[in-house]
Short mmCIF file of C-alpha atoms (C1' of nucleotides) in Angstrom, two decimals:
data_model
loop_
_atom_site.label_atom_id
_atom_site.label_comp_id
_atom_site.label_asym_id
_atom_site.label_seq_id
_atom_site.Cartn_x
_atom_site.Cartn_y
_atom_site.Cartn_z
CA MET A 1 -55.14 -20.67 -35.22
CA PRO A 2 -53.17 -21.65 -32.14
CA LYS A 3 -51.97 -25.26 -32.10
CA ILE A 4 -53.67 -28.07 -30.16
CA THR A 5 -50.94 -27.87 -27.56
CA PHE A 6 -52.17 -24.43 -26.64
CA PHE A 7 -55.67 -25.65 -25.90
CA ASN A 8 -54.30 -28.60 -23.94
CA LEU A 9 -52.56 -26.22 -21.56
CA PRO A 10 -53.74 -26.09 -17.94
CA GLU A 11 -56.11 -23.18 -17.64
CA ASP A 12 -54.00 -20.98 -15.39
CA LYS A 13 -50.92 -21.29 -17.57
CA ARG A 14 -52.97 -20.57 -20.69
CA GLU A 15 -54.63 -17.54 -19.18
CA ASN A 16 -51.31 -16.28 -18.00
CA LEU A 17 -49.94 -16.46 -21.53
CA VAL A 18 -53.05 -14.84 -22.96
CA HIS A 19 -52.72 -12.04 -20.50
CA ALA A 20 -49.09 -11.44 -21.39
CA ALA A 21 -49.98 -11.32 -25.07
CA LYS A 22 -52.86 -8.93 -24.44
CA LYS A 23 -50.52 -6.70 -22.51
CA GLU A 24 -48.00 -6.59 -25.33
CA PHE A 25 -50.63 -5.87 -27.98
CA ALA A 26 -52.05 -3.15 -25.79
CA ARG A 27 -48.58 -1.64 -25.52
CA VAL A 28 -47.85 -1.45 -29.25
CA PRO A 29 -49.50 -2.39 -32.55
CA LEU A 30 -49.01 -5.82 -34.06
CA TYR A 31 -46.07 -4.95 -36.26
CA GLN A 32 -44.10 -3.54 -33.32
CA ALA A 33 -45.03 -6.20 -30.79
CA SER A 34 -42.29 -8.62 -29.85
CA ILE A 35 -42.54 -12.25 -28.91
CA SER A 36 -39.58 -11.70 -26.62
CA ASN A 37 -41.66 -9.37 -24.48
CA ILE A 38 -44.55 -11.79 -24.31
CA ILE A 39 -42.46 -14.74 -23.19
CA LYS A 40 -40.53 -12.62 -20.73
CA ASP A 41 -43.80 -11.47 -19.20
CA ALA A 42 -45.41 -14.90 -19.25
CA LYS A 43 -42.21 -16.49 -17.97
CA ILE A 44 -42.16 -19.25 -20.55
CA PRO A 45 -39.16 -20.25 -22.68
CA ARG A 46 -38.98 -19.16 -26.28
CA GLY A 47 -39.47 -22.65 -27.68
CA SER A 48 -42.73 -23.02 -25.80
CA PHE A 49 -44.27 -20.04 -27.52
CA TYR A 50 -43.75 -21.77 -30.83
CA GLN A 51 -45.39 -24.91 -29.46
CA TYR A 52 -48.57 -22.91 -28.99
CA PHE A 53 -48.58 -20.44 -31.87
CA ASP A 54 -47.19 -20.31 -35.38
CA ASP A 55 -45.93 -16.82 -34.82
CA LYS A 56 -46.79 -13.38 -33.47
CA GLU A 57 -49.70 -12.93 -35.85
CA ASP A 58 -51.23 -16.22 -34.87
CA ALA A 59 -51.39 -15.07 -31.25
CA PHE A 60 -52.67 -11.66 -32.26
CA PHE A 61 -55.51 -12.92 -34.41
CA TYR A 62 -56.52 -15.38 -31.73
CA LEU A 63 -57.00 -12.48 -29.34
CA LEU A 64 -58.62 -10.33 -31.99
CA ASN A 65 -61.15 -12.99 -32.84
CA SER A 66 -62.25 -13.36 -29.27
CA HIS A 67 -62.69 -9.60 -28.99
CA VAL A 68 -64.67 -9.53 -32.21
CA SER A 69 -66.99 -12.34 -31.15
CA SER A 70 -67.92 -10.54 -28.01
CA TYR A 71 -68.48 -7.21 -29.77
CA LYS A 72 -70.55 -9.00 -32.37
CA GLN A 73 -72.82 -10.32 -29.65
CA HIS A 74 -73.03 -6.92 -28.11
CA PHE A 75 -73.91 -5.30 -31.41
CA LEU A 76 -76.81 -7.63 -32.04
CA GLU A 77 -78.18 -6.91 -28.58
CA THR A 78 -77.80 -3.20 -29.20
CA LEU A 79 -79.69 -3.43 -32.43
CA ARG A 80 -82.52 -5.28 -30.70
CA LYS A 81 -82.56 -2.80 -27.86
CA ASN A 82 -83.00 0.00 -30.41
CA ASN A 83 -85.94 -1.78 -32.05
CA GLY A 84 -84.09 -2.32 -35.30
CA ASP A 85 -83.16 1.32 -35.82
CA ILE A 86 -79.74 0.79 -37.35
CA PHE A 87 -78.69 4.42 -36.95
CA ASP A 88 -79.48 4.69 -33.27
CA ALA A 89 -77.88 1.30 -32.77
CA MET A 90 -74.68 2.43 -34.47
CA ILE A 91 -74.44 5.54 -32.35
CA ASP A 92 -75.03 3.42 -29.30
CA PHE A 93 -72.37 0.96 -30.39
CA TYR A 94 -69.91 3.70 -31.29
CA THR A 95 -70.29 5.05 -27.78
CA THR A 96 -69.48 1.66 -26.34
CA ILE A 97 -66.26 1.40 -28.31
CA ILE A 98 -64.86 4.81 -27.51
CA THR A 99 -65.66 4.52 -23.82
CA GLU A 100 -63.79 1.26 -23.31
CA VAL A 101 -61.28 1.40 -20.53
CA LYS A 102 -57.63 0.76 -19.75
CA GLU A 103 -56.02 -2.23 -21.40
CA ASN A 104 -58.98 -2.83 -23.69
CA LEU A 105 -58.92 0.76 -24.81
CA GLN A 106 -55.22 0.63 -25.62
CA PHE A 107 -55.71 -2.58 -27.53
CA LEU A 108 -58.48 -1.01 -29.58
CA ARG A 109 -56.46 2.11 -30.10
CA ASN A 110 -53.52 0.21 -31.53
CA LEU A 111 -55.95 -1.80 -33.56
CA PHE A 112 -57.78 1.07 -35.19
CA LEU A 113 -54.73 3.23 -35.75
CA ASN A 114 -53.13 0.33 -37.59
CA MET A 115 -56.06 -1.13 -39.42
CA THR A 116 -54.61 -3.22 -42.19
CA HIS A 117 -56.94 -4.94 -44.54
CA ARG A 118 -56.30 -8.28 -42.92
CA ILE A 119 -57.44 -6.93 -39.59
CA GLU A 120 -60.37 -5.09 -41.06
CA ASN A 121 -61.45 -8.27 -42.70
CA VAL A 122 -61.71 -10.07 -39.38
CA MET A 123 -63.63 -7.21 -37.85
CA ALA A 124 -65.91 -6.60 -40.77
CA ARG A 125 -67.40 -10.04 -40.44
CA SER A 126 -69.57 -8.54 -37.76
CA PHE A 127 -71.07 -6.25 -40.34
CA GLY A 128 -71.26 -8.79 -43.10
CA GLU A 129 -68.34 -8.89 -45.47
CA ASN A 130 -70.21 -10.68 -48.24
CA ASP A 131 -73.88 -11.17 -48.89
CA LEU A 132 -73.89 -14.90 -48.27
CA ASN A 133 -72.63 -14.15 -44.80
CA GLU A 134 -74.49 -15.58 -41.86
CA ASP A 135 -73.95 -12.49 -39.71
CA PHE A 136 -75.21 -10.18 -42.41
CA LYS A 137 -78.47 -12.09 -42.56
CA LYS A 138 -78.84 -11.94 -38.80
CA ILE A 139 -78.36 -8.21 -38.83
CA SER A 140 -80.56 -7.72 -41.85
CA ASN A 141 -83.40 -9.56 -40.15
CA LEU A 142 -83.15 -7.34 -37.10
CA ILE A 143 -83.15 -4.08 -39.03
CA ASN A 144 -86.41 -2.21 -39.19
CA LYS A 145 -86.72 -1.35 -42.87
CA GLU A 146 -90.00 0.57 -42.74
CA ARG A 147 -88.67 4.04 -43.30
CA LEU A 148 -85.53 2.97 -45.14
CA ASN A 149 -85.07 4.34 -48.61
CA ILE A 150 -83.65 1.02 -49.76
CA GLN A 151 -84.87 -1.09 -52.69
CA ASP A 152 -83.33 -4.51 -52.27
CA GLU A 153 -80.81 -6.68 -50.43
CA ASP A 154 -77.98 -5.39 -52.60
CA GLU A 155 -78.65 -1.80 -51.62
CA LEU A 156 -78.98 -2.85 -48.01
CA PHE A 157 -75.61 -4.55 -48.23
CA HIS A 158 -73.99 -1.43 -49.63
CA MET A 159 -75.73 0.71 -47.05
CA MET A 160 -74.10 -1.42 -44.36
CA GLN A 161 -70.75 -1.13 -46.10
CA ILE A 162 -71.06 2.62 -46.08
CA ILE A 163 -72.12 2.76 -42.47
CA SER A 164 -69.24 0.59 -41.39
CA SER A 165 -66.70 2.59 -43.42
CA VAL A 166 -67.91 5.78 -41.82
CA THR A 167 -68.00 4.25 -38.36
CA PHE A 168 -64.49 2.81 -38.62
CA HIS A 169 -63.19 6.12 -39.80
CA ASN A 170 -64.85 7.99 -36.95
CA ILE A 171 -63.34 5.62 -34.42
CA VAL A 172 -59.92 6.09 -35.97
CA LYS A 173 -60.27 9.86 -35.83
CA LYS A 174 -61.40 9.74 -32.24
CA PHE A 175 -58.38 7.66 -31.23
CA ALA A 176 -55.94 9.60 -33.37
CA GLY A 177 -57.15 13.03 -32.47
CA GLU A 178 -57.65 12.34 -28.81
CA LEU A 179 -60.93 14.18 -29.25
CA PRO A 180 -62.99 14.69 -26.15
CA PHE A 181 -65.92 12.32 -25.94
CA GLU A 182 -68.61 14.91 -26.69
CA GLU A 183 -66.89 16.24 -29.77
CA ALA A 184 -66.26 12.79 -31.19
CA LEU A 185 -69.86 11.83 -30.62
CA ASN A 186 -71.16 15.00 -32.25
CA ASN A 187 -69.02 14.43 -35.31
CA TYR A 188 -70.34 10.93 -35.66
CA ARG A 189 -73.94 12.04 -35.12
CA THR A 190 -73.55 14.65 -37.83
CA GLU A 191 -72.28 12.09 -40.29
CA ILE A 192 -75.01 9.59 -39.52
CA TYR A 193 -77.53 12.38 -39.92
CA LEU A 194 -76.07 13.28 -43.32
CA LEU A 195 -76.19 9.65 -44.40
CA LYS A 196 -79.87 9.51 -43.50
CA LYS A 197 -80.91 12.62 -45.35
CA GLY A 198 -78.59 12.23 -48.37
CA PHE A 199 -76.29 14.70 -50.07
CA VAL A 200 -78.48 15.77 -52.94
CA SER A 201 -81.78 17.60 -52.60
CA GLY A 202 -84.85 16.69 -54.55
CA MET B 1 -38.02 14.45 -44.23
CA PRO B 2 -34.86 13.27 -45.98
CA LYS B 3 -31.70 15.07 -44.88
CA ILE B 4 -30.01 17.88 -46.84
CA THR B 5 -27.39 15.44 -48.00
CA PHE B 6 -30.04 13.62 -49.96
CA PHE B 7 -31.03 16.71 -51.89
CA ASN B 8 -27.39 17.57 -52.53
CA LEU B 9 -26.91 14.27 -54.29
CA PRO B 10 -26.18 14.31 -58.03
CA GLU B 11 -29.45 13.74 -59.83
CA ASP B 12 -28.66 10.33 -61.29
CA LYS B 13 -27.53 8.90 -57.98
CA ARG B 14 -30.57 10.30 -56.23
CA GLU B 15 -32.97 8.96 -58.80
CA ASN B 16 -31.28 5.62 -58.66
CA LEU B 17 -31.87 5.47 -54.92
CA VAL B 18 -35.45 6.64 -55.25
CA HIS B 19 -36.08 3.97 -57.80
CA ALA B 20 -34.66 1.27 -55.55
CA ALA B 21 -36.85 2.44 -52.69
CA LYS B 22 -39.93 2.54 -54.91
CA LYS B 23 -39.20 -0.99 -56.00
CA GLU B 24 -38.95 -2.25 -52.43
CA PHE B 25 -42.16 -0.52 -51.36
CA ALA B 26 -43.90 -1.91 -54.40
CA ARG B 27 -42.71 -5.38 -53.41
CA VAL B 28 -43.99 -5.33 -49.82
CA PRO B 29 -45.76 -2.95 -47.44
CA LEU B 30 -43.80 -0.55 -45.28
CA TYR B 31 -43.54 -2.76 -42.24
CA GLN B 32 -42.05 -5.62 -44.27
CA ALA B 33 -39.74 -3.55 -46.41
CA SER B 34 -36.05 -3.82 -45.66
CA ILE B 35 -33.36 -1.21 -45.95
CA SER B 36 -30.96 -3.98 -46.83
CA ASN B 37 -32.86 -4.65 -50.02
CA ILE B 38 -32.92 -1.01 -50.97
CA ILE B 39 -29.19 -0.48 -50.56
CA LYS B 40 -28.41 -3.74 -52.28
CA ASP B 41 -30.49 -2.65 -55.23
CA ALA B 42 -29.19 0.91 -55.28
CA LYS B 43 -25.63 -0.33 -54.76
CA ILE B 44 -24.86 2.08 -51.98
CA PRO B 45 -23.28 1.19 -48.64
CA ARG B 46 -25.41 0.91 -45.55
CA GLY B 47 -24.00 4.01 -43.90
CA SER B 48 -24.92 6.15 -46.88
CA PHE B 49 -28.58 5.32 -46.55
CA TYR B 50 -28.51 6.83 -43.08
CA GLN B 51 -26.83 9.93 -44.46
CA TYR B 52 -29.90 10.52 -46.58
CA PHE B 53 -32.78 9.28 -44.46
CA ASP B 54 -33.52 8.91 -40.78
CA ASP B 55 -34.86 5.44 -41.35
CA LYS B 56 -37.12 3.30 -43.51
CA GLU B 57 -40.20 5.36 -42.74
CA ASP B 58 -38.49 8.57 -43.67
CA ALA B 59 -37.82 7.21 -47.13
CA PHE B 60 -41.31 5.80 -47.40
CA PHE B 61 -43.09 8.99 -46.48
CA TYR B 62 -40.90 10.94 -48.85
CA LEU B 63 -42.13 8.76 -51.70
CA LEU B 64 -45.68 8.80 -50.43
CA ASN B 65 -45.76 12.56 -50.28
CA SER B 66 -44.65 12.91 -53.83
CA HIS B 67 -47.33 10.45 -54.94
CA VAL B 68 -49.94 12.35 -52.96
CA SER B 69 -48.97 15.73 -54.38
CA SER B 70 -49.39 14.50 -57.87
CA TYR B 71 -52.73 12.84 -57.15
CA LYS B 72 -53.89 15.98 -55.41
CA GLN B 73 -53.18 17.97 -58.56
CA HIS B 74 -54.94 15.40 -60.62
CA PHE B 75 -57.98 15.44 -58.37
CA LEU B 76 -58.42 19.19 -58.63
CA GLU B 77 -58.24 18.96 -62.41
CA THR B 78 -60.77 16.15 -62.36
CA LEU B 79 -63.14 18.20 -60.26
CA ARG B 80 -62.85 21.11 -62.68
CA LYS B 81 -63.34 18.84 -65.65
CA ASN B 82 -66.59 17.61 -64.09
CA ASN B 83 -67.84 21.16 -63.56
CA GLY B 84 -67.74 20.88 -59.79
CA ASP B 85 -69.87 17.73 -59.61
CA ILE B 86 -68.13 16.09 -56.68
CA PHE B 87 -69.76 12.71 -57.25
CA ASP B 88 -68.84 12.39 -60.88
CA ALA B 89 -65.38 13.63 -60.03
CA MET B 90 -64.96 10.97 -57.37
CA ILE B 91 -66.01 8.21 -59.71
CA ASP B 92 -63.61 9.57 -62.27
CA PHE B 93 -60.83 9.72 -59.72
CA TYR B 94 -61.59 6.26 -58.36
CA THR B 95 -61.24 4.92 -61.88
CA THR B 96 -57.83 6.54 -62.20
CA ILE B 97 -56.58 4.90 -59.03
CA ILE B 98 -57.71 1.39 -59.77
CA THR B 99 -56.40 1.46 -63.32
CA GLU B 100 -52.86 2.44 -62.38
CA VAL B 101 -50.25 0.11 -63.81
CA LYS B 102 -47.31 -2.02 -62.81
CA GLU B 103 -45.03 -0.67 -60.11
CA ASN B 104 -47.36 2.18 -59.25
CA LEU B 105 -50.25 -0.24 -58.88
CA GLN B 106 -48.29 -2.49 -56.55
CA PHE B 107 -47.21 0.47 -54.50
CA LEU B 108 -50.83 1.60 -54.14
CA ARG B 109 -51.94 -1.91 -53.38
CA ASN B 110 -49.49 -2.27 -50.50
CA LEU B 111 -50.46 1.18 -49.39
CA PHE B 112 -54.21 0.64 -49.25
CA LEU B 113 -54.06 -2.85 -47.83
CA ASN B 114 -51.92 -1.54 -45.00
CA MET B 115 -53.48 1.80 -44.36
CA THR B 116 -52.36 2.84 -40.92
CA HIS B 117 -53.65 6.06 -39.53
CA ARG B 118 -50.31 7.75 -40.08
CA ILE B 119 -50.48 6.95 -43.78
CA GLU B 120 -54.13 7.86 -44.05
CA ASN B 121 -53.33 11.17 -42.49
CA VAL B 122 -50.85 12.02 -45.21
CA MET B 123 -53.27 10.99 -47.92
CA ALA B 124 -56.29 12.64 -46.40
CA ARG B 125 -54.69 16.04 -46.75
CA SER B 126 -55.84 15.93 -50.34
CA PHE B 127 -59.39 15.80 -49.12
CA GLY B 128 -58.96 18.26 -46.30
CA GLU B 129 -58.18 16.81 -42.93
CA ASN B 130 -59.30 19.84 -40.96
CA ASP B 131 -61.47 22.78 -41.86
CA LEU B 132 -58.69 25.31 -41.70
CA ASN B 133 -56.93 23.32 -44.37
CA GLU B 134 -55.83 25.08 -47.52
CA ASP B 135 -56.68 22.13 -49.73
CA PHE B 136 -60.15 21.80 -48.29
CA LYS B 137 -60.89 25.39 -49.22
CA LYS B 138 -59.59 24.86 -52.74
CA ILE B 139 -61.85 21.86 -53.17
CA SER B 140 -64.79 23.54 -51.51
CA ASN B 141 -64.51 26.47 -53.91
CA LEU B 142 -64.57 24.18 -56.89
CA ILE B 143 -67.60 22.19 -55.79
CA ASN B 144 -70.89 23.07 -57.37
CA LYS B 145 -73.24 23.35 -54.41
CA GLU B 146 -76.44 24.16 -56.29
CA ARG B 147 -78.21 20.87 -55.84
CA LEU B 148 -76.40 19.85 -52.67
CA ASN B 149 -78.53 19.18 -49.65
CA ILE B 150 -75.94 20.81 -47.42
CA GLN B 151 -76.50 23.68 -44.98
CA ASP B 152 -73.07 25.01 -44.08
CA GLU B 153 -69.31 24.53 -44.23
CA ASP B 154 -69.41 22.09 -41.34
CA GLU B 155 -71.84 19.81 -43.13
CA LEU B 156 -69.75 20.13 -46.27
CA PHE B 157 -66.68 19.09 -44.32
CA HIS B 158 -68.43 16.02 -42.95
CA MET B 159 -69.80 15.20 -46.38
CA MET B 160 -66.24 15.14 -47.66
CA GLN B 161 -65.17 12.99 -44.74
CA ILE B 162 -67.88 10.50 -45.57
CA ILE B 163 -67.06 10.47 -49.25
CA SER B 164 -63.40 9.87 -48.58
CA SER B 165 -64.11 7.09 -46.05
CA VAL B 166 -66.29 5.33 -48.57
CA THR B 167 -63.83 5.87 -51.39
CA PHE B 168 -60.88 4.57 -49.40
CA HIS B 169 -62.83 1.54 -48.39
CA ASN B 170 -63.87 0.82 -51.96
CA ILE B 171 -60.28 1.03 -53.13
CA VAL B 172 -59.21 -1.35 -50.39
CA LYS B 173 -61.91 -3.81 -51.34
CA LYS B 174 -60.97 -3.61 -54.99
CA PHE B 175 -57.32 -4.37 -54.19
CA ALA B 176 -58.08 -7.02 -51.61
CA GLY B 177 -60.73 -8.82 -53.55
CA GLU B 178 -59.00 -8.65 -56.88
CA LEU B 179 -62.39 -7.67 -58.20
CA PRO B 180 -62.65 -7.18 -61.95
CA PHE B 181 -62.71 -3.55 -62.96
CA GLU B 182 -66.39 -3.44 -63.92
CA GLU B 183 -67.59 -5.00 -60.69
CA ALA B 184 -65.49 -2.69 -58.54
CA LEU B 185 -66.76 0.32 -60.41
CA ASN B 186 -70.38 -0.77 -60.11
CA ASN B 187 -70.03 -1.26 -56.37
CA TYR B 188 -68.58 2.19 -56.00
CA ARG B 189 -71.27 3.73 -58.21
CA THR B 190 -73.97 2.10 -56.11
CA GLU B 191 -72.52 3.50 -52.93
CA ILE B 192 -72.13 7.01 -54.33
CA TYR B 193 -75.71 6.78 -55.56
CA LEU B 194 -76.88 5.77 -52.09
CA LEU B 195 -74.98 8.64 -50.53
CA LYS B 196 -76.71 11.06 -52.86
CA LYS B 197 -80.22 9.86 -52.24
CA GLY B 198 -79.87 9.13 -48.50
CA PHE B 199 -80.88 6.11 -46.45
CA VAL B 200 -84.15 7.36 -45.06
CA SER B 201 -87.19 8.21 -47.10
CA GLY B 202 -89.25 11.31 -46.61
"C1'" DG C 1 -39.93 -52.38 -13.78
"C1'" DT C 2 -38.24 -51.84 -18.29
"C1'" DT C 3 -39.27 -50.33 -22.72
"C1'" DG C 4 -40.90 -47.49 -26.27
"C1'" DA C 5 -44.01 -44.05 -28.13
"C1'" DC C 6 -45.80 -39.78 -27.81
"C1'" DG C 7 -46.62 -35.16 -26.47
"C1'" DT C 8 -44.42 -31.43 -24.46
"C1'" DG C 9 -40.62 -28.33 -22.50
"C1'" DT C 10 -36.23 -25.94 -23.23
"C1'" DG C 11 -32.63 -22.78 -24.53
"C1'" DA C 12 -28.59 -22.46 -27.53
"C1'" DC C 13 -28.02 -21.20 -31.99
"C1'" DA C 14 -27.96 -19.47 -36.90
"C1'" DC C 15 -29.70 -15.96 -39.39
"C1'" DG C 16 -30.98 -11.50 -40.78
"C1'" DA C 17 -32.07 -6.67 -40.00
"C1'" DT C 18 -31.17 -2.26 -37.75
"C1'" DG C 19 -28.68 1.95 -36.48
"C1'" DT C 20 -24.08 3.70 -35.10
"C1'" DC C 21 -19.47 5.07 -35.15
"C1'" DA C 22 -14.62 5.61 -36.11
"C1'" DT C 23 -12.22 6.33 -39.93
"C1'" DA C 24 -11.39 7.57 -44.78
"C1'" DT C 25 -12.06 10.51 -48.62
"C1'" DA C 26 -13.22 14.59 -51.46
"C1'" DC C 27 -13.02 19.14 -52.24
"C1'" DA C 28 -13.32 24.12 -51.43
"C1'" DA C 29 -11.36 28.17 -49.35
"C1'" DT C 30 -7.45 30.44 -47.75
"C1'" DA D 1 0.15 23.09 -48.38
"C1'" DT D 2 -3.33 23.42 -44.76
"C1'" DT D 3 -7.44 23.49 -42.70
"C1'" DG D 4 -12.33 22.84 -42.48
"C1'" DT D 5 -16.56 20.88 -43.80
"C1'" DA D 6 -19.42 17.67 -46.03
"C1'" DT D 7 -19.85 13.09 -47.38
"C1'" DA D 8 -18.70 7.98 -47.88
"C1'" DT D 9 -17.91 3.57 -45.93
"C1'" DG D 10 -18.37 -0.92 -43.80
"C1'" DA D 11 -17.40 -3.31 -39.46
"C1'" DC D 12 -19.83 -3.81 -35.41
"C1'" DA D 13 -23.01 -4.17 -31.35
"C1'" DT D 14 -27.59 -5.18 -30.59
"C1'" DC D 15 -31.86 -7.24 -30.98
"C1'" DG D 16 -35.61 -10.18 -32.63
"C1'" DT D 17 -36.96 -14.36 -35.09
"C1'" DG D 18 -37.71 -19.25 -35.88
"C1'" DT D 19 -35.53 -23.83 -35.49
"C1'" DC D 20 -33.61 -27.87 -33.75
"C1'" DA D 21 -31.52 -31.40 -30.99
"C1'" DC D 22 -32.17 -32.91 -26.77
"C1'" DA D 23 -34.51 -33.48 -22.15
"C1'" DC D 24 -38.48 -34.69 -19.64
"C1'" DG D 25 -42.87 -36.94 -18.18
"C1'" DT D 26 -46.73 -40.02 -18.77
"C1'" DC D 27 -48.81 -44.04 -19.97
"C1'" DA D 28 -49.70 -48.49 -21.96
"C1'" DA D 29 -47.64 -52.89 -23.20
"C1'" DC D 30 -44.98 -56.54 -22.27
#
DNA sequence: GTTGACGTGTGACACGATGTCATATACAAT
DNA sequence: ATTGTATATGACATCGTGTCACACGTCAAC
């Protein structure tokens, strides 16, 4: 978490700094980002940066969290819009991610191509990292379970784990492979379809 | 790839260096590893390191590749041993990974908790990263498709993609959560079971 | 209006890591 | 011996990090 000093900053100065950080993390992934670039761009002295943040990661995760919150919101709306059909909602959501633009897209690209567990952990909260999780319950309540071949909450939890693994991986492959939109979407659709019908007949 | 000089090295000196590198990459993930530590441990001068490798990553991926080759071998044997039952083979293989010991375990831990796309790409070759892939064909030929609810090679490819996404993610969660062996295995079994039966009834 | 306390701003600095390069050494071939 | 080629070496320039002593500004108390 950023320090209190950061939140006490006059809005324009704070936004300026945030923008410089965003720019740097859109340029390169976390481990290659440099504080020097951020402060040069934001035109603040080195010491000031350390008044606001513990270090590079602190700034990064602050930005990441705000991204995640907004995507979380968006996902819940998407799920509602699709009347609780989790599969349609995922495809919808997947489309949103891979059609982001400009700086946001670069940020996401660096994010997904360098998805350490620590980062994944922050993101996965949207999908419910553990079964006591508030977000998981919210999602669970929205899901239409009528035609789901799922026995209990535990299976539902693991179903969500699987879906998010597959979704993450598809996003990574889209970003890595520079696949055209249609191809990426078809791949994802195929995999969701396979998940629905299952691998074993009978 | 390491330079020719590296392969010309007398065996004991080379192994000594490899061991020092392994130790460093078992200590911390790639992005935190330091060449200084490696050369200190291997007792070679700084300049020599750069005679053998381009940089830190070069050394890392050399080690990684040798790990992957051996696991690839092991996976094919496992699949044969399980008479082409891909699901049993995966559970078998998963067990192997999470019960590795000592230095190997730490290396894998750092690997999976910091799985960038570049690393995943190297690993995924064992599972067949693209359908023209030699390894994918080998695996495909070994798989018993009798009871599989799979129409064609494309679906098979995506099935493998899904299985590897889920497997990777389970390994990450095991390492991150420090889950006891039994719990980790049960989680993985549940997810494989769900993949087999499918999410939608009918 | 002087003082002191507190929060904040600042940049020089010590430290550590990287990759390079000029020079030294070993050794084989002639 | 001489020359050529491969390898060894460590000092060095460069860059990024995090810290620290000091400067500044505000405000309340006296």
